[in-house]
Structures are given as C-alpha cells and as structure tokens.
Coordinates of C-alpha atoms in Angstrom, one line a residue:
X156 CA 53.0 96.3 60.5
X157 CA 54.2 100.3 60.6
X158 CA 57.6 98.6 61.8
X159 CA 57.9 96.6 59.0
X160 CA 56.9 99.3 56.5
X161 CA 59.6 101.7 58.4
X162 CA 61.8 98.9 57.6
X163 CA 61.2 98.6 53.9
X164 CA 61.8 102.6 53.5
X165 CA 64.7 102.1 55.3
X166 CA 66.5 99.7 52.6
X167 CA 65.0 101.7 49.9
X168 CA 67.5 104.9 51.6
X169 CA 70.4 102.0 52.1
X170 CA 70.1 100.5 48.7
X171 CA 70.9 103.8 47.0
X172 CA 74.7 103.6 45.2
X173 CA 76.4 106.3 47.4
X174 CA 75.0 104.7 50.5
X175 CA 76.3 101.1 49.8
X176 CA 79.2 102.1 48.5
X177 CA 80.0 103.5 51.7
X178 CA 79.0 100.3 53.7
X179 CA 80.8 98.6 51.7
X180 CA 84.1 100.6 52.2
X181 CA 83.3 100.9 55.9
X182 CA 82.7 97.4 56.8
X183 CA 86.5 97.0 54.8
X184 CA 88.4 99.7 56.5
X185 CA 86.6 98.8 59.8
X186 CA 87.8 95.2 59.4
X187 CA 91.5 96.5 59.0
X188 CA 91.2 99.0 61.7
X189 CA 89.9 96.5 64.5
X190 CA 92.5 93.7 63.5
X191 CA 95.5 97.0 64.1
X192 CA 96.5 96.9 68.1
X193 CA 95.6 99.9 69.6
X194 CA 92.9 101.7 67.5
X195 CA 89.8 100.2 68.1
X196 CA 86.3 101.0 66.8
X197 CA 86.7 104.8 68.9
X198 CA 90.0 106.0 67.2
X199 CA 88.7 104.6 63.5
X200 CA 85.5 106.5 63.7
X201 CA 87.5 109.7 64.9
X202 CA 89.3 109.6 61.6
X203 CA 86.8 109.2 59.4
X204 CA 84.6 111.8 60.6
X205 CA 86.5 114.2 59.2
X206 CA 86.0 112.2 55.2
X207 CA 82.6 112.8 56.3
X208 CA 82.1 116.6 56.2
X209 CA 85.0 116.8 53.6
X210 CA 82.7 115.3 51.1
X211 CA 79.7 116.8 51.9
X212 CA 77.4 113.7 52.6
X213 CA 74.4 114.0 54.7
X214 CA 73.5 113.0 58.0
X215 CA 71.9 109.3 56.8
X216 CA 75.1 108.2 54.4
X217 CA 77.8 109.6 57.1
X218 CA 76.0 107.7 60.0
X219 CA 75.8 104.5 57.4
X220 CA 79.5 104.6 56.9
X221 CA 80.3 105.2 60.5
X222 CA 78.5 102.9 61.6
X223 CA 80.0 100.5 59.2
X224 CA 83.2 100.9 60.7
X225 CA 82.3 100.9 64.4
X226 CA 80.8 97.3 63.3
X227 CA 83.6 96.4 61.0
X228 CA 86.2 97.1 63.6
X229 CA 84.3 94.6 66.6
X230 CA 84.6 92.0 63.7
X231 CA 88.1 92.9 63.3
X232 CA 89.5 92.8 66.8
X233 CA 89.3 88.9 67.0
X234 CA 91.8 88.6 64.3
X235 CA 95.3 89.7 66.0
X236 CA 93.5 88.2 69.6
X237 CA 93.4 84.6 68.1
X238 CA 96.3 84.9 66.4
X239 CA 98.5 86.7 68.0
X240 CA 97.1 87.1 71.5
X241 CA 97.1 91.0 70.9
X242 CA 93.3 92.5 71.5
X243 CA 93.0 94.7 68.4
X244 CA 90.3 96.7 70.9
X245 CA 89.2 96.4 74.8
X246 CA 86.1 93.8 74.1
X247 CA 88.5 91.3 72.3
X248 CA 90.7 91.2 75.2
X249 CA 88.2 87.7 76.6
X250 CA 88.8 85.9 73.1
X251 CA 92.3 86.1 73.9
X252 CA 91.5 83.8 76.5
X253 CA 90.6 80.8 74.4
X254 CA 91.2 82.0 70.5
X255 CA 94.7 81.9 70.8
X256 CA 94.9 79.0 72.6
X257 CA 93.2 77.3 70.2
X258 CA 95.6 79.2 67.8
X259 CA 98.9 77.4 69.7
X260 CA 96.7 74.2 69.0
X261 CA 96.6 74.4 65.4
X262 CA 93.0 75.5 65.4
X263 CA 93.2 79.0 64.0
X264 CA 91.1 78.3 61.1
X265 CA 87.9 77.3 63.3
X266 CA 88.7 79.7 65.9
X267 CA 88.2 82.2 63.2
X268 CA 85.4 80.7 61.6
X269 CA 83.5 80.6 64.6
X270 CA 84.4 84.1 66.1
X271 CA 83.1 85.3 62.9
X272 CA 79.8 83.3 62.8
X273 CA 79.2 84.3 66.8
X274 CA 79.4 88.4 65.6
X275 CA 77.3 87.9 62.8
X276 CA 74.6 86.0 65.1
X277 CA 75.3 88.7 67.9
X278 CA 75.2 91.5 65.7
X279 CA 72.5 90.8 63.6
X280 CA 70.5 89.9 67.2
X281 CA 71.1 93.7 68.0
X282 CA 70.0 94.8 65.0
X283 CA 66.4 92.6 65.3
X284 CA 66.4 94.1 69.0
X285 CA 66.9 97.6 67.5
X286 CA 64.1 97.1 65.3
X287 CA 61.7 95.5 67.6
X288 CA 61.8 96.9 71.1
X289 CA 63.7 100.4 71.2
X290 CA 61.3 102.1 72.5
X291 CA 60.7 100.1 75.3
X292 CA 64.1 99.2 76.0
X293 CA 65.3 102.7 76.0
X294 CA 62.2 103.7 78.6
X295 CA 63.5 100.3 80.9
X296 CA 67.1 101.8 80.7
X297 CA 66.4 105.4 81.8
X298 CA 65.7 104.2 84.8
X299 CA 69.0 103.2 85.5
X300 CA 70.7 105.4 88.5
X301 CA 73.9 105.9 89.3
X302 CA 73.5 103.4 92.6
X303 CA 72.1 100.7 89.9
X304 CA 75.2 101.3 87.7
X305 CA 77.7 100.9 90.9
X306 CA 75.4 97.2 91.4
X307 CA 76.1 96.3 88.2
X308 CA 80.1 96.6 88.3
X309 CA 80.3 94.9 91.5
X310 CA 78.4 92.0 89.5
X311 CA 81.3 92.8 86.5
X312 CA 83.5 92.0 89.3
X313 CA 82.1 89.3 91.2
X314 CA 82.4 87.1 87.8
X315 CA 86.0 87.9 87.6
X316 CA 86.0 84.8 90.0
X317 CA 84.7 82.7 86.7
X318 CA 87.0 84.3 84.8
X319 CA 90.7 84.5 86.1
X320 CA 91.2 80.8 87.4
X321 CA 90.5 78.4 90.7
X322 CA 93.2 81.0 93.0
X323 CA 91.2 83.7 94.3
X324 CA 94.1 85.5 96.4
X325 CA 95.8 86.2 92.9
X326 CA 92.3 87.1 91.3
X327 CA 91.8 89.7 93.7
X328 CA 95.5 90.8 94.0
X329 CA 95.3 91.5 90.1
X330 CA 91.7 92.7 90.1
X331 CA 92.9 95.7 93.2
X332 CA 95.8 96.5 91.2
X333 CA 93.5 97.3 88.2
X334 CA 91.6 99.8 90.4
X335 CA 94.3 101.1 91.4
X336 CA 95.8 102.0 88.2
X337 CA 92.2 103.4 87.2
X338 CA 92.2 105.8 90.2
X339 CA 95.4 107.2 88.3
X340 CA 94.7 111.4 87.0
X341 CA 92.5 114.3 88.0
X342 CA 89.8 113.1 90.6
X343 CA 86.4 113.2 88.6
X344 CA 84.8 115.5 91.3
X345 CA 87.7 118.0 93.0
X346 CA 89.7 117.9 90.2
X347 CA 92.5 117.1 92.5
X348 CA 95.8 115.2 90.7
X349 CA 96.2 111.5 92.3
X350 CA 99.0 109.2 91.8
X351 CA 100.2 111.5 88.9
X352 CA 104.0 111.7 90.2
X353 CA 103.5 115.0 89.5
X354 CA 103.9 113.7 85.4
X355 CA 101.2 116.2 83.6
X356 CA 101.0 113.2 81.0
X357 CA 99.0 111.1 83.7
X358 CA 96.5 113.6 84.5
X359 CA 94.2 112.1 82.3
X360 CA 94.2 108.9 83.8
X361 CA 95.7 105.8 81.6
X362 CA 94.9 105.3 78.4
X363 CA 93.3 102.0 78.6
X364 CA 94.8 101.2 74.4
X365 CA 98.2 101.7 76.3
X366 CA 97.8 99.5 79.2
X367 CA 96.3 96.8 76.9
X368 CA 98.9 96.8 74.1
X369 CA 101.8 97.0 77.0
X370 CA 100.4 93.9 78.8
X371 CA 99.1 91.6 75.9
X372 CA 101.6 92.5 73.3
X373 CA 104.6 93.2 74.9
X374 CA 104.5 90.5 77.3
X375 CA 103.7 88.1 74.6
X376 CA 107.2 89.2 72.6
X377 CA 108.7 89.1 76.4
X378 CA 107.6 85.3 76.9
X379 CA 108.3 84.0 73.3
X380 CA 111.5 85.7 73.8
X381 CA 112.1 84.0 76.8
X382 CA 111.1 80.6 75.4
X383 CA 113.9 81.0 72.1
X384 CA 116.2 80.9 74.9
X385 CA 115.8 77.9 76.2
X386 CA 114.5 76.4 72.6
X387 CA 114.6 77.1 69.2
X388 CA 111.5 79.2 68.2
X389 CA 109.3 76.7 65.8
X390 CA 106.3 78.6 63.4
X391 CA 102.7 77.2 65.2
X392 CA 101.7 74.7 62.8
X393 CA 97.9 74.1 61.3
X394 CA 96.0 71.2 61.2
X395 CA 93.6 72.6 58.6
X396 CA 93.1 75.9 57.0
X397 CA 89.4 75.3 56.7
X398 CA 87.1 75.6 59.5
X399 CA 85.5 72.2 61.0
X400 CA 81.6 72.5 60.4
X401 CA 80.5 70.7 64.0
X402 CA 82.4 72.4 65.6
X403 CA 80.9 75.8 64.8
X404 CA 77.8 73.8 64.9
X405 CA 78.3 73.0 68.7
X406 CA 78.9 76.3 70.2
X407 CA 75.2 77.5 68.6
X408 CA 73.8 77.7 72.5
X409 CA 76.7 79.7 73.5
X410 CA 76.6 81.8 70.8
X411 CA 72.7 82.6 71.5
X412 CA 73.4 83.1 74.7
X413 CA 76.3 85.2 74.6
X414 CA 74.0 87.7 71.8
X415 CA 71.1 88.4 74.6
X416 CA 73.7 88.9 77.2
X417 CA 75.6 91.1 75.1
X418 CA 72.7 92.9 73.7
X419 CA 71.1 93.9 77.0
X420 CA 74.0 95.3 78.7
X421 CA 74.5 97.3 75.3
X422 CA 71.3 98.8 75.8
X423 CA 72.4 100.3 79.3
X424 CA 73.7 103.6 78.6
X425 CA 78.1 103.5 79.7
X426 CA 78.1 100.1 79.8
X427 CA 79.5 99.4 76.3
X428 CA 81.0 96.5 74.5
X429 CA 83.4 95.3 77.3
X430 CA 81.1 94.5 79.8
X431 CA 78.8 93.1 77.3
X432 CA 82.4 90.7 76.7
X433 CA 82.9 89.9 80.1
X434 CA 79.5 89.1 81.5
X435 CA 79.4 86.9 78.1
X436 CA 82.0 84.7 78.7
X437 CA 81.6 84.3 82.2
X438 CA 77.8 83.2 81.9
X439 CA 78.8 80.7 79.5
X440 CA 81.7 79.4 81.7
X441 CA 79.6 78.8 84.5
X442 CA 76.8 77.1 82.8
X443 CA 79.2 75.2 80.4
X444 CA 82.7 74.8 81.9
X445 CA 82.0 71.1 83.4
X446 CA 85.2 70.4 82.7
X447 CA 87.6 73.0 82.7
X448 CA 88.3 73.2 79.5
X449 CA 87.6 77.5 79.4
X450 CA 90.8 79.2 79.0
X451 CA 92.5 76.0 77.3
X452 CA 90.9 76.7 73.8
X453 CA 87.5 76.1 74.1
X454 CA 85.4 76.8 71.1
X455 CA 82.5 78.0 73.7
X456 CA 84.8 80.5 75.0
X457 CA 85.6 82.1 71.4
X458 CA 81.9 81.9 70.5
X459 CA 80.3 83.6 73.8
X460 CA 82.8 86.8 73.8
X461 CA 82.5 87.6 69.9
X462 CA 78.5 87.2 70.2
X463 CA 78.3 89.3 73.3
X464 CA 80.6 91.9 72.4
X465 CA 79.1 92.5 68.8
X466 CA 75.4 92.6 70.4
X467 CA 76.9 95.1 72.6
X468 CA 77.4 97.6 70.0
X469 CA 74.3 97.1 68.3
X470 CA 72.6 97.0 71.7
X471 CA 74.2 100.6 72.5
X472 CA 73.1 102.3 69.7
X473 CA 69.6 102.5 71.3
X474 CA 70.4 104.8 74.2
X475 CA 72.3 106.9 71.4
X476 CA 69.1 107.1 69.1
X477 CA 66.3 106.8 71.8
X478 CA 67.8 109.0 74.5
X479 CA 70.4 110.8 73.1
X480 CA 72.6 109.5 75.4
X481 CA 75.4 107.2 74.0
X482 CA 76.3 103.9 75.1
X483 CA 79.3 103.4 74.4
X484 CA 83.0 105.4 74.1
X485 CA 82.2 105.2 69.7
X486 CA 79.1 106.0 70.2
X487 CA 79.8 108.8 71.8
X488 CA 81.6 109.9 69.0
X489 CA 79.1 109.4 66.2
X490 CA 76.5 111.2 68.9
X491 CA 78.7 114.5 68.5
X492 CA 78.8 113.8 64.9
X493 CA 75.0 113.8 64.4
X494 CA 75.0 117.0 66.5
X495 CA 77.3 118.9 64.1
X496 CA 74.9 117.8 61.5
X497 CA 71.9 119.9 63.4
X498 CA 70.6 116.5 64.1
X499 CA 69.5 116.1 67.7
X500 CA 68.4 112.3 68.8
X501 CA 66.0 111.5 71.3
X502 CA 62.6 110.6 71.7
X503 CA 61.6 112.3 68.8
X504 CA 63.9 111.5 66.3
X505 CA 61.9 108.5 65.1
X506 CA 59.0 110.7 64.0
X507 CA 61.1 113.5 62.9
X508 CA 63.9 111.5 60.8
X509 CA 62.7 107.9 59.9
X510 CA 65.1 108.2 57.0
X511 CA 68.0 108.5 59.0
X512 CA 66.9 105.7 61.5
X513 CA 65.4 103.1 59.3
X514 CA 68.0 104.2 56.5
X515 CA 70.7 103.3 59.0
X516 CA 68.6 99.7 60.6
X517 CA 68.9 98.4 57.0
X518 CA 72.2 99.7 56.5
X519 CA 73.4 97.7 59.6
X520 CA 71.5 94.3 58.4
X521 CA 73.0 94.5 54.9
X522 CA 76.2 95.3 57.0
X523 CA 76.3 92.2 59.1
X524 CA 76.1 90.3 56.0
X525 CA 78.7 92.2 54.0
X526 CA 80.8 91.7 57.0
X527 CA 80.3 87.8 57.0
X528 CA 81.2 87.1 53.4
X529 CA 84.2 89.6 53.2
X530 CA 85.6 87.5 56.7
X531 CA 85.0 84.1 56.0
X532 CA 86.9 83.6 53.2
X533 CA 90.1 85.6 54.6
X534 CA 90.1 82.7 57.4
X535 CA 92.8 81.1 55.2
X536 CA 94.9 84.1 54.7
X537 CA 94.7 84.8 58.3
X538 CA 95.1 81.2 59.5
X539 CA 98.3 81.3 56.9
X540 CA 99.9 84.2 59.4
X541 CA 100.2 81.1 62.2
X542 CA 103.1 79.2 59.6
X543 CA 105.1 82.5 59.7
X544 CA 108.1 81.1 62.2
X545 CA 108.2 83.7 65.4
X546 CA 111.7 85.2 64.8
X547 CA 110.0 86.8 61.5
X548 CA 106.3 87.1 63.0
X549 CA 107.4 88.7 66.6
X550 CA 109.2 92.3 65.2
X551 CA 106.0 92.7 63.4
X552 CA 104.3 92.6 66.0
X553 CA 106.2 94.9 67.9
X554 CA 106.2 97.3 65.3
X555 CA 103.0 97.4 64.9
X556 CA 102.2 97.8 68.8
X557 CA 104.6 100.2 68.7
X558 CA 103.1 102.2 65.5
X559 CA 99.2 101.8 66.9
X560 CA 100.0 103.5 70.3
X561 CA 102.3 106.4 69.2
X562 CA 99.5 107.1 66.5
X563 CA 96.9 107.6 69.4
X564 CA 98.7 110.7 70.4
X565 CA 102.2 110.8 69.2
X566 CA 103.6 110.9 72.7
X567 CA 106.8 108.8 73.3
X568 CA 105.2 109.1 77.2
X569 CA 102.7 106.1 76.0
X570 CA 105.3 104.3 74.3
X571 CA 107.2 104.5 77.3
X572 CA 104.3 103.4 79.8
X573 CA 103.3 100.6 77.2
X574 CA 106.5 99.1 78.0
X575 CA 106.4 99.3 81.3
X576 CA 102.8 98.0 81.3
X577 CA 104.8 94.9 79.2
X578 CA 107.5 94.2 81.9
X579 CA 104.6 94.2 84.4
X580 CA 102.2 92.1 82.1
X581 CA 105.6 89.7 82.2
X582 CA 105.7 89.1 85.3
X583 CA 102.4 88.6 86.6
X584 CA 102.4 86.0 84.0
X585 CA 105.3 84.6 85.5
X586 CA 103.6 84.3 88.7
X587 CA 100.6 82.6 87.2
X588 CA 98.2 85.5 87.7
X589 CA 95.7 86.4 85.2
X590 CA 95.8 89.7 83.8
X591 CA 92.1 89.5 83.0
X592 CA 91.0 91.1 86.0
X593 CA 93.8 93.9 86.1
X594 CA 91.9 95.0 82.7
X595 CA 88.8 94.8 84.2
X596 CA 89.5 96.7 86.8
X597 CA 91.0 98.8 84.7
X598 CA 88.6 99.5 81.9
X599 CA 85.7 99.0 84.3
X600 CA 87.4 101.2 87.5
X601 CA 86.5 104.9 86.5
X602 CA 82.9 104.3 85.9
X603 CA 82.5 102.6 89.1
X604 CA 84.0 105.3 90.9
X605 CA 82.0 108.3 88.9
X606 CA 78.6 106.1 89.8
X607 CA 79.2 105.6 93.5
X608 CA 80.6 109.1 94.0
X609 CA 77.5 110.3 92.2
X610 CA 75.1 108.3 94.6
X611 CA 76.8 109.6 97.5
X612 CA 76.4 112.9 96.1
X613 CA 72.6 112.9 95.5
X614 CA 72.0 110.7 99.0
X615 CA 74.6 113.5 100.8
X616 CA 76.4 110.6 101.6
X617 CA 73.8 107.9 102.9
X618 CA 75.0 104.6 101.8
X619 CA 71.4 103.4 102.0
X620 CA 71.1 104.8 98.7
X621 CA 73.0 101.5 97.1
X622 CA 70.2 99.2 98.1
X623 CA 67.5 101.4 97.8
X624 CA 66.3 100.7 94.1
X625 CA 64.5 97.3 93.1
X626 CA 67.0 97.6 90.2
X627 CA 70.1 97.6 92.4
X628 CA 68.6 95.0 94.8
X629 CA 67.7 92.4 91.8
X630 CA 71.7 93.0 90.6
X631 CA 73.1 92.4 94.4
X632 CA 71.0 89.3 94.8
X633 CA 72.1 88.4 91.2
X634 CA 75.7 88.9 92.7
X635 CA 74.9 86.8 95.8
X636 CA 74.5 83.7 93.2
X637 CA 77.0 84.3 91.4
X638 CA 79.5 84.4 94.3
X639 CA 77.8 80.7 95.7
X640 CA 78.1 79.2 92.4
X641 CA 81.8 79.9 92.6
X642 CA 82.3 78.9 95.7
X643 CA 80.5 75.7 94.7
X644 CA 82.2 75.0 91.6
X645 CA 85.5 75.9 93.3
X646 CA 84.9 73.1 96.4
X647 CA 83.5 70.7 94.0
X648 CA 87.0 71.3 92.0
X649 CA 89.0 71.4 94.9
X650 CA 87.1 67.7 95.8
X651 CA 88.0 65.9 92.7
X652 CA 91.4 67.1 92.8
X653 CA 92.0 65.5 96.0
X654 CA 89.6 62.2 95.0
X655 CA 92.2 61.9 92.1
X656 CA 95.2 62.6 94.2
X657 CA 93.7 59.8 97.1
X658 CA 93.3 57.6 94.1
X659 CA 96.7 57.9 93.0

C-alpha cells in the first residue's frame, strides 16, 4: 500500500502545468529526434540538457522532460526503419528486418500501428516493473560480474544464428568482421592505438551512428540506385492507410514476450536497449518462426523488437536510480545530469527524494500514453511517405543521413567513413550476407572485450574465472540450447528442402 501511496504523490508532482508541459513537448521533440538517422535518444538528451539549466528548472521537471525524450525518441526510431530501412537509433536496427519489408509489401500502415502498440505495451511493462520490484531487481543485478557480462554477450552472439539466416559461414564471416571493426581505437587497458592507420580520428573507436547510417542508408540509396538501372523506379504503393485490427491483435504473445525480455536485460547495468532488441527478436523467432516467414515482413518480428527495445529503457532506468550506475549510453547522460543538480542516486535516493522518483514514475506512465495518441494517428501521414516515387524520396534521404552524421561532430572524417561503411554495406548485400551480425558485433564488441579483459584482470589471468559464477554457468547452459535449437531448426529446414526438391 506505501507503493501505491508513493505513487499517488508522484502524479500529484507530474500533474503540475510546468511538469506536463514539458512531457508533453518531450514526448514531441523525442518522436522527431528518434525518426532523424543518426541522433538517437543519446545525442537528443545531450542537447536538451543544456534548455535545462538555461531555464532554471529543478531536478524533478528536468528529469521529466528528459526522460520524455529518451522515451519519445525509442518510439520514434521505428518510423524511418519501416519506412525507409534507415534505424533512426541502434535498437531499431532489428525492425528493419521485417518493418520495411512489410513496408515494400504495402503494409506500412500496420507495421506502424503495431510497432507503436508493442512500445506502448513494452514501455508501460517497464514502468509497472519500475514501480513494483526496483529494489529487488537492482540487488539481483549487482551481482552481475564482469565474467557474467562476457556469458551474456556470447549468448547475444550465439542467437545471431536465429537472426542472420539458414548460412552460418556468412553469419559468422559478418559477425568477425563486426568485432573486428569494434577492436578499432585506443585499447581500453594500455591505451595503445590499434588498427588506427595512424588517422587520430579513429582513436576513439567507430562511432557506431556512423557505421549504422553508412550501411543501412547508404546501401539502401546504393541498391535502389542500382535497381532504376535496370527498371524504372515505381513509388511503393499502399494497400490501406489504416492499420488492420487482427493483425495487431495476433502479435499480442509476441509483444508480451518481447516486454519481459526487453525489460530484464534493461535492468542489467551496460546492457541497454540493443541487446534488449536482439535477444527480443530472436526469442520470438525461434519459438514462432515455424515457417520462415521472419525477415520477410512478419508482423511478430515488428512487434517483439519495439516491445523489447522500449522495455529496455524503462528497464535501465533502475540501475541508474537504484545503484547509481546507468544502464544504458542515455542514461548515462541524464546520470551526469542529476549529478550537476547535487542530486546523487543510489540506495538512498528513494527515502531521500520520493518527489523526484515517484514525480518522474508518473511522469513516464502519463508519458507512454501521450506517446501512443500523438503516434497513432500520424500512421497515415507517415504511411503517406511510402507514395512518394524513389527518385524524389531517395536525395532526401541522403540528405538527411548526410545532415544527422555531420551534426554528431561536424567532422567530414565521419561523413567520409559513413560512405565507405555504404559501399561495404553494398556489397555484402550483394553477396547475400546479413549485416545484422556485423552490427552486433559492432555495437556489442567493446563491452565484450572491456568485461573479459576485466575478469582476466581480477582472476590474474585464470580463465576459470568465466565459469566460476552460478550466474555465468546458468547463461552458458542457456547458450548451449540455444545453439541445439539452431542446429535443429537448421537440419529440420535443410530436410524439407530436400523432401520438396525429391518431390519435385
């Protein structure tokens, strides 16, 4: 009952003018922000802290806006991934995989629809969680090690497999040459350039906004190019510009279960959105993919991604409040903002600050619905972008990836890379190998290699240390099944393609 009392405080501090005012102008600017190619929820919270202190507001409203945005822009980055295969952030980049498929279909309008009913469900399953269990969610995650962490990447990994296609030669090609690109900067320990070409712009590593724009974007405009070649470039027509009911209706399960994926790996401190995204989707693929309909413009595989990735960012605002230690790359951010403020979390917070916390637990459930009847009648307007014929659509797009990256830094080095990262993205696809893992390895590659470097350092280099935790031992068996199951669905594939071939 003290929760629920909390609670009602709490929308008593959200309900004030100022304070919905600004969720109402964060969960709009988020929306625009996340739909823009390379800013993303970290880069649109950056420039609004700023707004923040200019105008004076306290700790509470700042953190209400902010965290408006952060939720605004995971809303926002399905919009140019269904429609224009572009991930407006790094969590988006697995709807791409069946939202703009179902796009090329003529199904924008219910790939919309039900992207934006999956984050309202995952979201609004985060903020229930936030609510409910914090306390003892935050005290399971703390005991998270660095050996545990390196366990659960090489489970990321493993479902790669589920994700990328039946060829697992390619898979594995792409997912190495991801690592490989993440190894790229100042090693995280010595400090010692590697595969920097002796180019001071790579020392930080590669901006993952980059790499993403260069191989979705710019190998998009490369293919379409391509294609008006050899035939005339035709707009994408629509079948309807309102979303079909049953079918929203028939990816509930997948929805549900994309939220409690998405939720608990929010709550593990680093893991973020992306993961949340990836373990999502490829959950729901094997336990729904009987027949290979996933990456072909399934609904399921819209609805899984969007739920996971949205109860992702709710989920990693517990470590953040709990623990003081973020849980994400935004976050992160609003973490340092909060500490400018004189306002430390942790354990204590909660007894010290209930207005801030249950001030900004209401904020986000008034959010999530703010956020669901500001998108759902756009999916017209959206859907409408599909008619506009490629030759007018494609140097928009361009512009716009080219706009988005040079505003991250204003270096013509990224703009340069993105393109590069484009040609590349081009011809993998040529080859027929997914870029999916490539990302993933990617995003995912720098952690992995901080965690295990870190285990090696507290064991003084005993390997023994991976499998020494119950933790990391439950997440390798876990990784055991997951690898059978794709063997299994692989052979049983592999058999009815040669029953049908012997029947032919």
């Amino acid at each position: 009952m003290e929760t629920f009392s909390l609670l009602a405080h709490g929308f008593a501090v959200a309900l004030t003018p100022l304070n919905i005012a600004l969720l109402l102008l964060g969960c709009f600017a988020g929306t625009l922000i996340g739909a823009l190619p390379g800013l993303g929820p970290v880069n649109g919270v950056a420039i609004l802290i700023p707004l923040t202190f200019a105008f004076g507001f306290d700790a509470t409203s700042s953190l209400i806006l902010l965290s408006s945005v952060y939720f605004g822009c995971m809303y926002g980055g399905r919009i140019s991934s269904i429609l224009l295969n572009i991930p407006g952030d790094e969590p988006a980049v697995m709807t791409t995989l069946d939202g703009y498929p179902m796009a090329q279909q003529g199904r924008a309008a219910d790939a919309l629809a039900i992207s934006g009913v999956a984050s309202f469900v995952g979201a609004t399953v985060a903020v229930i969680g936030l609510t409910l269990f914090a306390p003892m969610l935050a005290r399971m995650a703390i005991y998270f090690g660095p050996a545990d962490y390196f366990a659960l990447y090489i489970l990321a990994f493993v479902t790669i497999g589920g994700i990328a296609g039946v060829d697992p030669r390619k898979t594995l090609l792409s997912a190495l040459l991801g690592l490989m690109i993440a190894t790229a900067g100042l090693d995280p320990i010595s400090g010692i350039p590697r595969y920097t070409f002796n180019n001071y712009h790579l020392y930080d590593g590669v901006d993952a906004i980059v790499a993403l724009v260069g191989l979705f974007a710019i190998s998009e405009i490369l293919m379409i190019l391509e294609k008006a070649v050899r035939d005339r470039a035709k707009p994408i027509g629509i079948d309807s510009w309102i979303p079909d009911v049953r079918t929203i209706w028939r990816t509930r399960w997948a929805i549900l279960r994309g939220s409690v994926v998405g939720f608990v790996a929010g709550v593990l401190p680093g893991a973020g959105a992306s993961l949340g995204s990836v373990m999502s989707y490829s959950m729901e693929k094997q336990a729904s993919d009987k027949d290979g309909t996933f990456g072909k413009g399934d609904p399921r595989g819209v609805a899984a991604p969007e739920a996971g990735n949205n109860a992702a960012s709710g989920g990693a605002l517990i470590p953040m409040l709990s623990l003081g230690v973020p849980g994400s790359g935004t976050t992160a951010v609003m973490l340092a903002m909060l500490i400018s403020l004189n306002v430390q979390p942790g354990p204590l917070l909660f007894e010290r600050q209930p207005d801030l916390v249950w001030g900004l637990v209401a904020s986000l459930y008034l959010g999530n619905v703010a956020l669901l009847i500001l998108n759902l009648p756009m999916i017209g307007l959206f859907s409408r972008l599909m008619m506009v014929p490629t030759w007018a659509l494609m140097p928009i797009v361009a512009a716009v990836s080219f706009v988005g990256v040079f505003s991250i830094s204003n270096s013509t080095f990224d703009l340069e890379l993105m393109i590069i990262f484009g040609v590349l993205g081009y011809l993998l696809r040529k080859l027929d190998v997914s870029l999916v893992p490539l990302v993933l390895g990617l995003l995912l590659g720098g952690d992995m290699e901080r965690n295990l470097r870190r285990a090696m350092s507290i064991s003084d280099g005993d390997w023994g240390i991976l499998i020494a935790s119950p933790i990391s031992i439950t997440l390798y068996l876990l990784t055991a099944i997951f690898l059978g199951l794709s063997v299994w669905f692989a052979l049983r594939e592999r058999r009815r393609l040669l029953a049908r071939v012997g029947g032919d």
